[in-house]
Tab-separated table of C-alpha atoms and ligand atoms in Angstrom:
chain	number	residue	atom	x	y	z
A	24	MET	CA	-48.191	-47.213	234.261
A	25	SER	CA	-47.514	-46.635	230.803
A	26	ASP	CA	-45.476	-49.875	229.278
A	27	VAL	CA	-43.234	-47.228	227.448
A	28	PRO	CA	-39.791	-47.044	228.835
A	29	PRO	CA	-39.000	-43.671	230.585
A	30	GLU	CA	-36.006	-42.766	228.018
A	31	ALA	CA	-38.618	-43.250	225.303
A	32	VAL	CA	-41.023	-41.087	226.810
A	33	LEU	CA	-38.638	-38.303	227.002
A	34	TRP	CA	-37.251	-38.933	223.631
A	35	ASN	CA	-40.858	-39.149	221.986
A	36	LEU	CA	-41.165	-35.347	223.463
A	37	ILE	CA	-37.866	-34.180	222.584
A	38	ARG	CA	-38.258	-35.194	218.913
A	39	GLY	CA	-41.792	-33.656	219.098
A	40	THR	CA	-40.714	-30.318	216.722
A	41	LEU	CA	-39.079	-32.563	214.111
A	42	GLY	CA	-42.384	-34.475	213.696
A	43	THR	CA	-44.607	-31.842	213.726
A	44	LYS	CA	-42.187	-29.988	211.086
A	45	ALA	CA	-41.825	-32.865	208.822
A	46	LEU	CA	-45.629	-34.016	209.091
A	47	GLY	CA	-46.590	-30.306	208.072
A	48	ILE	CA	-44.493	-30.468	205.047
A	49	ALA	CA	-45.502	-33.818	203.973
A	50	ALA	CA	-48.972	-32.555	204.169
A	51	ASP	CA	-48.058	-29.166	202.392
A	52	LEU	CA	-46.452	-30.853	199.451
A	53	ARG	CA	-49.556	-33.177	199.328
A	54	VAL	CA	-47.592	-36.371	199.607
A	55	ALA	CA	-50.501	-38.610	200.541
A	56	ASP	CA	-52.571	-37.398	197.369
A	57	ALA	CA	-49.552	-38.015	195.162
A	58	LEU	CA	-49.480	-41.634	196.568
A	59	ALA	CA	-53.228	-42.159	196.163
A	60	ALA	CA	-52.891	-44.562	193.367
A	61	GLY	CA	-49.863	-46.491	194.685
A	62	PRO	CA	-46.022	-46.609	195.522
A	63	ARG	CA	-43.903	-43.875	193.773
A	64	SER	CA	-40.535	-43.120	193.933
A	65	VAL	CA	-39.316	-40.119	196.023
A	66	ALA	CA	-37.902	-38.489	193.326
A	67	GLU	CA	-40.723	-38.416	191.231
A	68	VAL	CA	-43.117	-36.953	194.220
A	69	ALA	CA	-40.015	-34.377	194.870
A	70	ASP	CA	-40.029	-33.502	191.390
A	71	GLU	CA	-43.714	-32.744	191.113
A	72	SER	CA	-43.820	-31.046	194.246
A	73	GLY	CA	-40.687	-28.890	193.525
A	74	ALA	CA	-38.904	-30.490	196.650
A	75	ASP	CA	-35.416	-31.305	197.041
A	76	PRO	CA	-35.283	-35.275	196.653
A	77	ASP	CA	-32.752	-36.024	199.433
A	78	THR	CA	-34.726	-33.699	201.746
A	79	LEU	CA	-37.808	-35.302	201.217
A	80	GLN	CA	-36.688	-38.971	201.426
A	81	ARG	CA	-35.297	-38.428	204.709
A	82	ILE	CA	-38.364	-36.597	205.869
A	83	LEU	CA	-40.504	-39.492	204.588
A	84	ARG	CA	-38.103	-42.262	205.982
A	85	ALA	CA	-38.152	-40.723	209.299
A	86	LEU	CA	-42.316	-40.225	209.184
A	87	ALA	CA	-42.317	-43.895	208.132
A	88	SER	CA	-40.425	-45.078	211.023
A	89	ASP	CA	-43.749	-43.634	212.862
A	90	GLY	CA	-46.160	-45.421	210.568
A	91	VAL	CA	-47.268	-42.413	208.256
A	92	PHE	CA	-46.103	-43.869	204.731
A	93	ALA	CA	-44.185	-47.087	204.125
A	94	GLU	CA	-40.849	-47.180	202.393
A	95	ASN	CA	-41.354	-50.489	200.398
A	96	GLU	CA	-38.199	-50.505	198.815
A	97	PRO	CA	-35.159	-48.121	198.978
A	98	GLY	CA	-36.862	-44.633	197.937
A	99	VAL	CA	-40.036	-45.921	197.116
A	100	PHE	CA	-42.895	-44.754	199.223
A	101	SER	CA	-46.553	-46.056	199.546
A	102	ASN	CA	-49.235	-44.768	201.856
A	103	THR	CA	-50.421	-46.162	205.130
A	104	GLU	CA	-53.563	-45.987	207.243
A	105	ALA	CA	-52.517	-43.020	208.946
A	106	SER	CA	-50.784	-41.339	205.543
A	107	GLU	CA	-54.632	-41.633	203.897
A	108	LEU	CA	-55.914	-39.520	206.556
A	109	LEU	CA	-53.625	-36.682	205.498
A	110	ARG	CA	-55.626	-36.584	201.793
A	111	ALA	CA	-57.596	-34.009	200.517
A	112	ASP	CA	-60.705	-35.651	200.978
A	113	ASN	CA	-60.522	-36.474	204.556
A	114	PRO	CA	-63.355	-34.870	206.759
A	115	TYR	CA	-61.524	-34.543	209.304
A	116	ARG	CA	-59.224	-32.016	207.634
A	117	TRP	CA	-55.640	-33.643	208.991
A	118	ARG	CA	-53.993	-32.353	206.211
A	119	GLU	CA	-55.156	-28.744	207.137
A	120	PHE	CA	-54.400	-29.381	210.760
A	121	ALA	CA	-50.642	-30.782	209.930
A	122	HIS	CA	-50.313	-27.476	208.045
A	123	LEU	CA	-51.071	-25.449	210.783
A	124	PHE	CA	-49.066	-27.011	213.354
A	125	GLY	CA	-45.982	-27.660	211.211
A	126	GLU	CA	-46.098	-23.834	209.707
A	127	THR	CA	-48.652	-21.699	210.961
A	128	PHE	CA	-48.604	-22.418	214.828
A	129	TYR	CA	-44.794	-23.433	214.604
A	130	ALA	CA	-42.870	-20.158	215.254
A	131	ALA	CA	-45.306	-19.141	217.917
A	132	VAL	CA	-45.172	-22.245	219.643
A	133	GLY	CA	-41.202	-21.381	220.151
A	134	ALA	CA	-41.844	-18.321	221.299
A	135	LEU	CA	-43.641	-19.457	224.634
A	136	ASP	CA	-41.822	-18.215	227.399
A	137	PRO	CA	-42.630	-19.187	231.134
A	138	ARG	CA	-41.502	-15.947	232.585
A	139	SER	CA	-43.637	-13.901	230.682
A	140	THR	CA	-47.727	-13.542	230.256
A	141	ASP	CA	-46.863	-12.061	226.970
A	142	ILE	CA	-49.118	-13.790	224.066
A	143	ALA	CA	-46.355	-15.812	222.144
A	144	PHE	CA	-48.010	-15.603	219.009
A	145	ARG	CA	-47.740	-11.817	219.123
A	146	ARG	CA	-44.294	-12.073	220.245
A	147	ALA	CA	-43.608	-14.254	217.011
A	148	GLN	CA	-45.699	-12.424	214.309
A	149	GLY	CA	-45.879	-8.946	215.763
A	150	THR	CA	-49.874	-9.104	215.849
A	151	ASP	CA	-52.355	-11.050	217.338
A	152	PHE	CA	-53.996	-14.277	215.734
A	153	TRP	CA	-57.143	-12.928	214.275
A	154	SER	CA	-55.343	-9.728	212.801
A	155	TRP	CA	-52.639	-11.974	211.161
A	156	LEU	CA	-55.034	-14.465	209.822
A	157	ALA	CA	-56.972	-11.356	208.378
A	158	THR	CA	-53.972	-10.084	206.486
A	159	GLU	CA	-53.356	-13.819	205.063
A	160	PRO	CA	-56.295	-14.881	203.115
A	161	GLU	CA	-55.172	-18.246	202.459
A	162	GLU	CA	-54.037	-18.993	206.326
A	163	ARG	CA	-57.592	-17.524	206.691
A	164	SER	CA	-58.920	-20.116	204.353
A	165	ILE	CA	-56.809	-23.290	205.573
A	166	PHE	CA	-58.045	-22.709	209.292
A	167	ASP	CA	-61.653	-22.220	208.411
A	168	GLN	CA	-61.363	-25.808	206.457
A	169	ALA	CA	-59.627	-27.057	209.107
A	170	MET	CA	-62.233	-26.084	211.500
A	171	GLU	CA	-65.074	-27.676	209.549
A	172	GLY	CA	-63.526	-31.024	210.529
A	173	GLY	CA	-65.722	-33.132	212.938
A	174	GLN	CA	-68.598	-30.776	212.662
A	175	ALA	CA	-71.112	-33.615	211.755
A	176	GLU	CA	-70.574	-35.156	215.290
A	177	SER	CA	-70.917	-31.803	217.019
A	178	ALA	CA	-74.103	-31.314	214.717
A	179	ASP	CA	-75.368	-34.919	215.978
A	180	LYS	CA	-74.996	-33.953	219.377
A	181	LEU	CA	-76.767	-30.786	218.739
A	182	ALA	CA	-79.482	-32.231	216.953
A	183	ALA	CA	-80.268	-34.707	219.784
A	184	LEU	CA	-81.304	-32.046	221.798
A	185	GLU	CA	-85.087	-30.807	222.161
A	186	TRP	CA	-85.921	-28.050	219.751
A	187	ARG	CA	-89.194	-26.043	219.362
A	188	GLU	CA	-90.455	-25.501	215.629
A	189	ASP	CA	-88.796	-22.436	214.069
A	190	GLU	CA	-86.148	-21.698	216.681
A	191	THR	CA	-83.479	-19.355	215.360
A	192	VAL	CA	-79.684	-20.462	216.514
A	193	VAL	CA	-77.018	-17.895	216.515
A	194	ASP	CA	-73.827	-19.936	215.730
A	195	VAL	CA	-71.373	-17.299	217.466
A	196	GLY	CA	-68.247	-17.372	215.749
A	197	GLY	CA	-69.523	-19.729	213.314
A	198	GLY	CA	-66.711	-19.677	210.535
A	199	THR	CA	-68.029	-21.225	207.613
A	200	GLY	CA	-71.302	-22.124	208.845
A	201	ALA	CA	-70.266	-25.863	208.312
A	202	LEU	CA	-72.223	-26.563	211.538
A	203	LEU	CA	-75.068	-24.865	211.029
A	204	ARG	CA	-75.427	-26.346	207.992
A	205	GLU	CA	-75.018	-29.846	209.329
A	206	LEU	CA	-77.495	-28.943	212.133
A	207	LEU	CA	-80.332	-28.050	209.746
A	208	ALA	CA	-79.725	-30.844	207.634
A	209	ARG	CA	-80.854	-32.790	210.966
A	210	ARG	CA	-83.068	-30.334	212.260
A	211	PRO	CA	-84.904	-28.436	209.184
A	212	GLU	CA	-87.362	-26.873	211.308
A	213	LEU	CA	-84.928	-24.515	212.597
A	214	ARG	CA	-83.286	-21.487	211.070
A	215	GLY	CA	-79.899	-20.196	211.786
A	216	ILE	CA	-77.181	-17.189	211.823
A	217	VAL	CA	-73.631	-17.304	211.488
A	218	PHE	CA	-71.984	-14.790	213.544
A	219	ASP	CA	-68.349	-13.926	212.751
A	220	LEU	CA	-65.503	-11.644	211.822
A	221	PRO	CA	-66.146	-10.298	207.857
A	222	GLU	CA	-62.887	-11.893	206.839
A	223	ALA	CA	-64.287	-15.428	207.639
A	224	ASP	CA	-63.895	-17.850	205.095
A	225	ARG	CA	-67.778	-18.336	203.619
A	226	SER	CA	-69.649	-19.025	200.758
A	227	GLU	CA	-73.084	-17.495	201.565
A	228	ALA	CA	-74.771	-19.180	198.714
A	229	GLY	CA	-73.789	-22.356	200.231
A	230	LEU	CA	-75.691	-21.321	203.260
A	231	GLY	CA	-79.125	-21.760	201.958
A	232	ASP	CA	-82.105	-19.826	202.456
A	233	ARG	CA	-82.524	-20.822	206.100
A	234	ILE	CA	-79.105	-19.597	207.293
A	235	ALA	CA	-78.064	-16.071	207.154
A	236	PHE	CA	-74.676	-14.739	207.458
A	237	VAL	CA	-74.160	-11.724	209.805
A	238	SER	CA	-70.458	-10.464	210.568
A	239	GLY	CA	-69.323	-8.441	213.519
A	240	SER	CA	-67.448	-8.852	216.591
A	241	PHE	CA	-68.767	-10.739	219.595
A	242	PHE	CA	-67.102	-8.120	221.784
A	243	GLU	CA	-69.271	-5.543	220.692
A	244	ARG	CA	-72.855	-7.310	219.467
A	245	VAL	CA	-74.193	-10.703	218.666
A	246	PRO	CA	-77.716	-11.080	216.522
A	247	GLU	CA	-81.104	-12.038	218.549
A	248	GLY	CA	-81.822	-15.558	218.500
A	249	ASP	CA	-83.333	-18.332	220.430
A	250	ALA	CA	-80.251	-20.870	221.269
A	251	TYR	CA	-76.587	-19.565	220.880
A	252	VAL	CA	-74.073	-21.822	220.091
A	253	LEU	CA	-70.388	-21.127	220.724
A	254	SER	CA	-68.152	-23.693	219.374
A	255	LYS	CA	-64.468	-23.912	220.066
A	256	ILE	CA	-64.700	-20.258	220.737
A	257	LEU	CA	-64.373	-19.828	224.525
A	258	HIS	CA	-61.557	-21.919	224.748
A	259	ASP	CA	-59.888	-19.493	222.606
A	260	TRP	CA	-59.714	-16.867	225.399
A	261	ASP	CA	-58.948	-16.374	228.783
A	262	ASP	CA	-61.429	-16.020	231.482
A	263	GLU	CA	-61.714	-12.200	231.187
A	264	PRO	CA	-62.784	-11.941	227.541
A	265	ALA	CA	-64.406	-15.094	227.696
A	266	ALA	CA	-66.874	-13.498	230.213
A	267	ALA	CA	-66.900	-10.488	228.026
A	268	ILE	CA	-68.136	-12.589	225.223
A	269	LEU	CA	-70.895	-14.560	227.107
A	270	ARG	CA	-71.844	-10.943	228.443
A	271	THR	CA	-72.463	-9.675	224.894
A	272	ILE	CA	-74.896	-12.724	224.308
A	273	ARG	CA	-76.758	-12.338	227.777
A	274	SER	CA	-77.270	-8.621	226.854
A	275	THR	CA	-79.090	-9.557	223.801
A	276	ALA	CA	-80.593	-12.954	224.623
A	277	PRO	CA	-84.254	-13.008	225.638
A	278	ASP	CA	-84.453	-14.358	229.015
A	279	GLU	CA	-85.311	-18.025	227.986
A	280	ALA	CA	-82.820	-18.251	225.201
A	281	ARG	CA	-80.459	-21.093	225.657
A	282	LEU	CA	-76.480	-21.325	225.562
A	283	LEU	CA	-74.723	-24.601	223.990
A	284	VAL	CA	-70.907	-24.741	224.504
A	285	LEU	CA	-69.174	-27.031	222.640
A	286	ASP	CA	-65.739	-27.246	224.082
A	287	SER	CA	-63.847	-29.674	226.272
A	288	VAL	CA	-63.585	-30.226	229.622
A	289	VAL	CA	-60.355	-31.296	231.025
A	290	PRO	CA	-60.444	-34.310	233.000
A	291	PRO	CA	-58.639	-34.492	236.539
A	292	GLY	CA	-55.524	-36.893	236.845
A	293	ASN	CA	-52.630	-37.485	234.549
A	294	ASP	CA	-54.244	-39.944	231.691
A	295	PRO	CA	-53.712	-38.812	228.549
A	296	ALA	CA	-55.933	-36.090	227.077
A	297	GLY	CA	-55.333	-34.531	224.069
A	298	VAL	CA	-57.140	-31.398	225.469
A	299	LYS	CA	-54.511	-30.790	227.939
A	300	TRP	CA	-51.957	-30.430	224.882
A	301	LEU	CA	-54.616	-28.292	223.054
A	302	ASP	CA	-54.640	-25.883	226.392
A	303	LEU	CA	-50.758	-25.184	225.755
A	304	LEU	CA	-51.750	-24.356	222.067
A	305	MET	CA	-54.381	-21.906	223.247
A	306	LEU	CA	-51.786	-20.339	225.658
A	307	VAL	CA	-49.528	-20.090	222.855
A	308	LEU	CA	-52.191	-18.376	220.587
A	309	GLN	CA	-53.793	-15.960	222.634
A	310	ARG	CA	-53.509	-16.720	226.245
A	311	GLY	CA	-56.566	-18.731	226.077
A	312	ARG	CA	-57.508	-22.016	228.069
A	313	GLU	CA	-59.110	-25.322	228.109
A	314	ARG	CA	-61.282	-25.533	231.513
A	315	THR	CA	-62.279	-27.782	233.935
A	316	GLU	CA	-66.192	-28.624	235.044
A	317	SER	CA	-65.187	-26.031	237.964
A	318	ASP	CA	-63.851	-23.282	235.562
A	319	TRP	CA	-66.751	-23.605	233.628
A	320	ARG	CA	-69.732	-23.379	236.238
A	321	ALA	CA	-67.303	-20.345	237.537
A	322	LEU	CA	-67.238	-18.895	234.019
A	323	LEU	CA	-70.751	-19.155	232.988
A	324	ASP	CA	-71.941	-18.141	236.526
A	325	SER	CA	-69.761	-14.693	236.293
A	326	ALA	CA	-71.552	-13.998	233.201
A	327	GLY	CA	-75.327	-14.523	233.794
A	328	PHE	CA	-75.758	-17.962	232.784
A	329	ARG	CA	-77.019	-21.010	234.903
A	330	VAL	CA	-75.423	-24.638	234.093
A	331	ASP	CA	-77.646	-27.123	233.307
A	332	GLN	CA	-75.627	-30.108	232.310
A	333	ILE	CA	-71.760	-30.230	231.408
A	334	ASP	CA	-70.686	-33.120	229.340
A	335	ASP	CA	-66.934	-33.137	227.577
A	336	GLY	CA	-67.791	-31.595	224.434
A	337	LEU	CA	-70.983	-29.978	225.268
A	338	ILE	CA	-72.143	-27.630	227.913
A	339	GLN	CA	-75.811	-26.487	228.333
A	340	ALA	CA	-76.860	-23.365	230.140
A	341	ARG	CA	-79.438	-21.090	230.427
A	342	CYS	CA	-79.861	-17.140	231.052
A	343	ARG	CA	-80.066	-16.739	234.688
B	415	SAM	C1	-61.734	-21.795	216.675
B	415	SAM	S1	-62.619	-20.871	215.674
B	415	SAM	C2	-64.147	-21.595	215.757
B	415	SAM	C3	-64.672	-21.838	214.445
B	415	SAM	C4	-66.234	-22.321	214.541
B	415	SAM	N1	-67.155	-22.057	215.673
B	415	SAM	C5	-65.764	-24.149	214.884
B	415	SAM	O1	-66.758	-24.610	215.530
B	415	SAM	O2	-65.342	-24.565	214.086
B	415	SAM	C6	-63.035	-19.307	216.098
B	415	SAM	C7	-63.864	-18.452	215.214
B	415	SAM	O3	-64.110	-16.914	216.202
B	415	SAM	C8	-64.027	-16.166	215.372
B	415	SAM	N2	-63.821	-14.824	216.007
B	415	SAM	C9	-62.441	-14.514	216.323
B	415	SAM	N3	-62.846	-13.237	217.069
B	415	SAM	C10	-63.966	-12.885	216.782
B	415	SAM	C11	-64.586	-11.915	217.098
B	415	SAM	N4	-64.194	-10.544	217.956
B	415	SAM	N5	-65.710	-11.873	216.600
B	415	SAM	C12	-66.479	-12.815	216.122
B	415	SAM	N6	-65.966	-13.904	215.890
B	415	SAM	C13	-64.560	-14.187	215.849
B	415	SAM	C14	-62.990	-16.320	214.330
B	415	SAM	O4	-63.198	-16.076	213.088
B	415	SAM	C15	-63.099	-17.846	214.089
B	415	SAM	O5	-64.230	-18.542	213.149
């Protein structure tokens, strides 16, 4: 049982949109970076960022009431431990995530309709998420940067597995290639191929000579390799398209190839779990879904893979 009074439980959910928007605005105005050297007047920060001082003061006051920024004296704000996370150099990319939730995903969440199986993002923007990103290079770049957050931990998990000399790892939907870069820094004996849509933000020079970038769609083909990584890919898709991606891999993968899925496992019960909320985001963006352990087993089995091990964050499978 939670100690939070039931009225507060409801109020915290009801005001959620306001918090999401306020945080997104503070992130976009780079307030945390503006306060990096110490407390400043909101008038100064507003002037620098082109914001209306009254609007910004009220946004920062509300956020400060939840511990993001602090109002030290009337109209003067400083960073807190939480707002520091919004700075540009944060490796978990909180600023980019705050932008995505407060701006990019915002209208789509508002378009979620429980009576319809239409994709909310498509209803809000008139096209699917990936096509929309392809027409918005700045958004695509922010999305790709956000996806780089936490890749060091994912690379640690992969590097801890057993690898043969010279295996080629194909990171399917690998975005900027950050995960493979981190993995090869820990396992220099491997080679890598980043496979993604041509518009994915990437710096091929930064990938080094052991990693190649190949562009294309995973519904049509994937490059051949010894191990296939799917990091935050299958949760983007409902079961049918997710199985289609897996079948594309299965049709190219040598029989002894491994499949390494970096995705969450929805826990049973009512305990707080961020993945239960991310499941709603996946629903909104493209009717994707987070999966329970039995969902994962059924999906992988249906597409020709045998599960070796399922842990939250890493599912290991092989071709059947
Ligand atoms: C949620 S992001 C995950 C990126 C990266 N794997 C990571 O762990 O951060 C999903 C990725 O799938 C890519 N993607 C979407 N549709 C694709 C397609 N049809 N073929 C190849 N990649 C695709 C996107 O461009 C994006 O980089």
